[in-house]
XYZ file of C-alpha atoms in Angstrom:
359
model
C 45.991 -151.512 175.577
C 43.755 -148.765 176.944
C 44.860 -145.262 175.941
C 43.725 -144.028 179.340
C 46.366 -146.161 181.018
C 49.294 -145.252 178.791
C 52.009 -143.237 180.579
C 52.409 -139.561 179.737
C 55.681 -137.634 179.872
C 56.133 -133.885 180.241
C 59.705 -132.623 180.440
C 61.457 -135.280 182.589
C 58.398 -136.355 184.586
C 56.459 -139.446 183.506
C 52.920 -139.807 184.825
C 51.903 -143.499 184.865
C 48.403 -142.982 183.437
C 45.929 -140.335 182.265
C 43.568 -140.579 185.264
C 44.306 -137.476 187.309
C 42.777 -135.852 190.355
C 42.088 -132.107 190.179
C 42.504 -129.740 193.128
C 39.470 -129.870 195.437
C 39.534 -127.760 198.593
C 38.991 -129.667 201.835
C 38.630 -126.618 204.127
C 40.269 -128.653 206.878
C 43.446 -126.813 207.881
C 43.877 -124.976 211.178
C 42.686 -121.335 210.897
C 45.203 -120.017 213.433
C 48.234 -120.991 215.478
C 51.575 -122.512 214.429
C 49.857 -125.027 212.129
C 47.855 -122.449 210.180
C 47.472 -123.526 206.566
C 49.399 -126.771 207.052
C 47.992 -130.145 205.923
C 47.059 -132.545 208.708
C 45.825 -136.082 209.175
C 42.672 -135.518 207.102
C 44.685 -134.299 204.128
C 47.113 -137.200 204.383
C 44.321 -139.791 204.489
C 42.399 -138.071 201.688
C 45.283 -137.938 199.226
C 46.831 -141.257 200.284
C 43.597 -143.123 199.535
C 43.454 -141.825 195.949
C 47.131 -142.647 195.407
C 46.623 -146.204 196.671
C 43.654 -146.355 194.328
C 45.880 -145.952 191.257
C 45.425 -142.273 190.375
C 48.338 -141.267 188.139
C 48.609 -137.607 189.166
C 47.157 -135.866 192.200
C 46.961 -132.073 192.244
C 46.742 -130.980 195.861
C 43.972 -128.464 196.455
C 44.291 -124.686 196.048
C 47.252 -123.792 198.252
C 47.506 -120.119 199.045
C 50.648 -118.104 198.428
C 49.790 -115.804 201.355
C 47.364 -115.787 204.298
C 45.164 -113.275 202.470
C 45.160 -115.511 199.385
C 43.101 -118.245 201.029
C 39.489 -118.811 200.058
C 38.707 -119.522 203.700
C 40.697 -119.473 206.953
C 40.676 -123.271 206.734
C 42.557 -123.504 203.433
C 46.045 -124.845 202.889
C 48.937 -122.466 202.373
C 52.571 -122.593 201.401
C 53.945 -119.296 202.670
C 56.114 -120.718 205.480
C 58.468 -123.594 206.222
C 56.155 -125.276 208.747
C 53.728 -125.882 205.904
C 56.537 -127.216 203.710
C 57.496 -129.836 206.276
C 53.862 -130.943 206.682
C 53.481 -131.367 202.913
C 56.540 -133.632 202.741
C 54.623 -136.392 204.522
C 52.032 -136.353 201.735
C 54.401 -136.069 198.784
C 56.551 -138.931 200.081
C 53.581 -141.268 200.336
C 52.156 -140.320 196.943
C 55.500 -140.965 195.297
C 55.787 -144.324 197.088
C 52.564 -145.411 195.372
C 53.756 -144.378 191.917
C 51.544 -141.273 191.909
C 53.044 -137.963 190.779
C 52.453 -135.269 193.437
C 51.413 -131.837 192.176
C 50.206 -128.694 193.901
C 48.018 -125.789 192.830
C 49.383 -122.364 193.803
C 46.553 -119.911 194.334
C 45.316 -116.513 195.448
C 41.563 -116.112 195.976
C 41.357 -112.371 195.310
C 37.891 -110.909 195.822
C 36.435 -114.347 196.671
C 38.666 -114.708 199.738
C 37.680 -114.734 203.422
C 34.601 -116.949 203.330
C 33.154 -119.576 205.645
C 33.391 -123.276 204.835
C 30.794 -124.450 202.265
C 28.958 -126.718 204.698
C 28.480 -123.681 206.945
C 27.021 -121.603 204.143
C 30.167 -120.221 202.493
C 29.270 -116.612 203.287
C 31.932 -113.911 203.577
C 33.334 -113.551 207.101
C 35.083 -110.791 209.007
C 37.887 -110.562 211.573
C 35.653 -111.955 214.336
C 35.624 -115.304 212.472
C 39.307 -115.356 211.365
C 38.461 -113.336 208.226
C 40.137 -110.382 206.506
C 39.581 -107.737 203.821
C 39.826 -109.211 200.291
C 41.780 -107.588 197.468
C 41.203 -107.571 193.711
C 42.224 -105.845 190.488
C 39.242 -103.509 190.876
C 36.937 -102.459 193.692
C 34.080 -104.597 192.353
C 32.336 -107.164 194.549
C 31.733 -110.686 193.263
C 28.032 -110.481 194.157
C 25.681 -108.775 196.586
C 26.813 -111.014 199.456
C 30.515 -110.294 199.092
C 32.197 -107.096 200.326
C 33.742 -104.628 197.927
C 37.436 -105.622 197.754
C 40.324 -103.218 198.040
C 41.807 -102.395 194.643
C 45.410 -103.508 194.432
C 48.098 -100.929 193.829
C 50.840 -101.671 191.301
C 53.246 -102.156 194.202
C 50.900 -104.709 195.768
C 50.574 -106.527 192.432
C 54.342 -106.872 192.267
C 54.351 -108.144 195.858
C 51.866 -110.897 194.987
C 53.985 -111.931 192.001
C 56.819 -112.318 194.489
C 54.576 -114.423 196.739
C 53.903 -116.819 193.867
C 57.657 -117.004 193.250
C 58.375 -117.834 196.896
C 55.541 -120.379 196.960
C 57.045 -122.173 193.961
C 60.373 -122.385 195.769
C 58.683 -123.884 198.826
C 56.595 -126.287 196.727
C 59.785 -127.681 195.285
C 61.261 -128.093 198.771
C 58.056 -129.869 199.825
C 58.613 -132.595 197.231
C 56.109 -131.684 194.528
C 57.023 -132.749 190.993
C 54.524 -130.483 189.203
C 53.151 -127.052 190.083
C 49.915 -125.605 188.742
C 49.074 -121.898 188.734
C 45.407 -121.261 189.510
C 44.063 -118.868 186.897
C 40.439 -120.038 186.965
C 37.115 -119.943 188.824
C 36.966 -116.247 189.569
C 40.020 -116.084 191.784
C 42.671 -113.393 191.543
C 44.401 -114.253 188.265
C 41.056 -114.931 186.572
C 39.803 -111.592 187.923
C 42.638 -109.818 186.130
C 42.039 -111.718 182.881
C 38.347 -110.931 182.540
C 36.935 -107.490 181.649
C 33.918 -108.467 183.747
C 35.991 -108.091 186.928
C 38.946 -105.978 185.757
C 38.006 -102.327 185.332
C 41.526 -100.903 185.696
C 42.835 -98.191 183.421
C 46.556 -98.694 184.032
C 49.017 -101.246 182.597
C 47.072 -104.095 184.237
C 43.634 -103.342 182.766
C 41.754 -102.404 179.650
C 43.233 -104.170 176.638
C 43.691 -107.932 176.346
C 47.471 -107.415 176.582
C 47.130 -105.457 179.801
C 44.622 -107.854 181.383
C 46.921 -110.829 180.761
C 50.007 -109.007 182.056
C 49.653 -110.099 185.707
C 49.092 -113.741 184.774
C 52.167 -113.819 182.566
C 54.274 -112.097 185.231
C 53.219 -114.809 187.694
C 53.995 -117.529 185.152
C 57.428 -116.073 184.456
C 58.235 -115.766 188.167
C 57.168 -119.333 188.941
C 58.880 -120.750 185.853
C 62.137 -119.085 186.902
C 61.978 -120.927 190.243
C 60.603 -124.200 188.923
C 63.327 -126.512 187.547
C 63.607 -126.941 183.787
C 63.090 -130.688 184.124
C 59.734 -130.343 185.931
C 56.399 -129.414 184.302
C 54.335 -126.340 185.077
C 50.546 -126.311 184.552
C 48.053 -123.444 184.359
C 44.364 -123.803 185.200
C 42.042 -121.602 183.176
C 38.334 -120.901 183.041
C 37.839 -121.076 179.287
C 34.720 -118.905 179.462
C 32.888 -116.730 181.986
C 29.617 -117.964 180.408
C 28.676 -114.361 179.691
C 27.330 -113.268 176.321
C 29.170 -109.965 176.556
C 31.944 -108.314 178.594
C 33.601 -111.510 179.790
C 36.532 -113.829 179.101
C 35.764 -115.965 176.037
C 36.862 -119.260 174.440
C 38.608 -117.219 171.734
C 40.597 -115.456 174.471
C 41.516 -118.826 175.936
C 42.867 -120.162 172.640
C 44.928 -117.018 172.132
C 46.171 -117.095 175.707
C 47.079 -120.803 175.555
C 49.634 -120.158 172.828
C 51.142 -117.322 174.849
C 51.301 -119.447 177.989
C 53.049 -122.171 176.021
C 55.657 -119.653 174.868
C 56.195 -118.636 178.516
C 56.951 -122.191 179.638
C 53.575 -123.640 180.595
C 53.517 -127.348 179.730
C 49.803 -128.164 180.040
C 46.536 -126.251 180.293
C 44.019 -127.556 182.823
C 40.769 -126.418 181.203
C 37.714 -125.622 183.320
C 35.056 -122.898 182.997
C 33.091 -120.347 184.992
C 33.338 -119.014 188.526
C 33.988 -115.340 187.821
C 30.431 -114.124 187.296
C 27.548 -114.821 189.649
C 24.085 -115.759 188.452
C 25.109 -117.132 185.057
C 23.456 -120.176 183.500
C 25.898 -123.008 182.811
C 24.617 -125.845 180.589
C 26.043 -128.745 182.571
C 26.006 -132.385 181.494
C 28.423 -135.290 181.048
C 31.727 -133.938 179.773
C 30.273 -130.457 179.292
C 33.675 -128.742 179.536
C 35.567 -131.171 177.306
C 34.909 -129.229 174.045
C 36.786 -126.233 175.455
C 39.826 -128.401 176.172
C 39.563 -130.051 172.760
C 39.568 -126.699 170.998
C 42.757 -125.598 172.757
C 44.421 -128.919 171.943
C 43.405 -128.743 168.273
C 44.219 -125.068 167.676
C 47.393 -124.556 169.712
C 50.594 -126.447 170.577
C 49.434 -126.703 174.206
C 48.646 -130.129 175.740
C 45.449 -130.122 177.802
C 43.613 -131.944 180.553
C 39.809 -132.044 180.528
C 37.452 -131.860 183.490
C 33.711 -131.671 184.127
C 31.314 -134.534 184.909
C 33.645 -137.241 183.632
C 32.405 -140.236 185.570
C 32.735 -143.582 183.787
C 35.635 -145.488 182.283
C 34.399 -145.686 178.708
C 33.671 -141.960 178.612
C 37.156 -141.128 179.927
C 38.789 -143.552 177.487
C 37.051 -141.957 174.500
C 38.073 -138.434 175.511
C 41.751 -139.375 175.504
C 41.631 -141.869 172.623
C 39.768 -139.408 170.378
C 42.358 -136.702 170.987
C 40.059 -134.326 172.848
C 42.494 -134.180 175.756
C 45.780 -135.677 176.867
C 44.369 -136.612 180.273
C 41.156 -136.440 182.283
C 40.665 -134.937 185.718
C 38.055 -136.660 187.874
C 36.862 -134.625 190.837
C 33.671 -135.706 192.532
C 33.938 -139.197 191.089
C 37.234 -139.681 192.927
C 35.617 -138.359 196.097
C 32.965 -141.041 195.727
C 35.386 -143.782 194.711
C 39.080 -143.375 195.626
C 39.886 -146.574 193.662
C 38.226 -145.410 190.426
C 41.460 -145.859 188.470
C 41.891 -149.494 189.540
C 38.276 -150.298 188.685
C 38.545 -148.550 185.293
C 41.787 -150.380 184.503
C 40.069 -153.682 185.146
C 37.187 -152.684 182.871
C 39.376 -151.363 180.047
C 42.246 -153.823 180.212
C 44.766 -151.360 181.579
C 47.230 -151.594 184.429
C 47.807 -149.486 187.533
C 49.996 -149.815 190.581
C 48.348 -152.000 193.209
C 49.792 -151.782 196.754
C 51.228 -155.024 198.054
C 48.797 -154.864 200.960
C 45.913 -155.353 198.502
C 47.265 -158.713 197.332
C 45.978 -161.751 199.183
C 46.840 -165.397 198.673
C 43.946 -167.867 198.567
């Protein structure tokens, strides 16, 4: 039987296969009013289609722990109970299809308050539902972005509390797995990397200090998240900088520490924290970073990055490079990728009764 379609168990949650969907922002929530940050019809249809298509695990897009933590005013959030109730519609349907519902808890940091990508993605101000971003240091992401306000220690502790409260609400919303977003140049990643963290207090400088905020968030979320449910962490394994950035060696070291703090799987991506860098993309270009973590630490991993065809995905899992694969754009193009791959590889996935027809 195909390795890709073997179930995978973490704590007391069994995921029916190793074909998973990573968080991909839809920028389709209401920017203001009582439904701000809540998923709507678009989100339901988007996630429901991939669940009906046989995807084993769906990680709902970056979901902000506070209004200021959104990438754009159109992002999802989980800072109030209205949002919780709206998410329940999605989690119920995903579970009905045999798909495990997960959510990514996020804070955008200095890359917050931007327009939607198809409208240019430029930073926006209060006249367009925007706000002033915050970060570990008063260092702009690039020449287009404003200089963020540097967080005080009191504000850092407040954001840790926001992650804690978001975890509590995610559980109430019906999610079986939570993922902490520590990648792609958003707030936690900004603290981890010396490229963006220029602090001189207990949250900057040394490796131990730069990882302090991330571990405080992990501890807070893990305390709220039940012992029988898994907790993931998404990491950018490298900033793709030759000097003064977060490195693969840092990632390996950090993975072992995250494991000791109760993280069950590392979702391994790269980049996003430094503008203008050259990234050597190609099929499976990020898989070696996941494989290194899996081979050098006790941490299970999921791999992502231009994984597009069934045979390629099968080899990644069968060869022990990762425990699962995350298909992003390929699942946007083909919501039933898992069913098609199962047919090609001889695996099995849940097929909705409505897809069966007598002849």
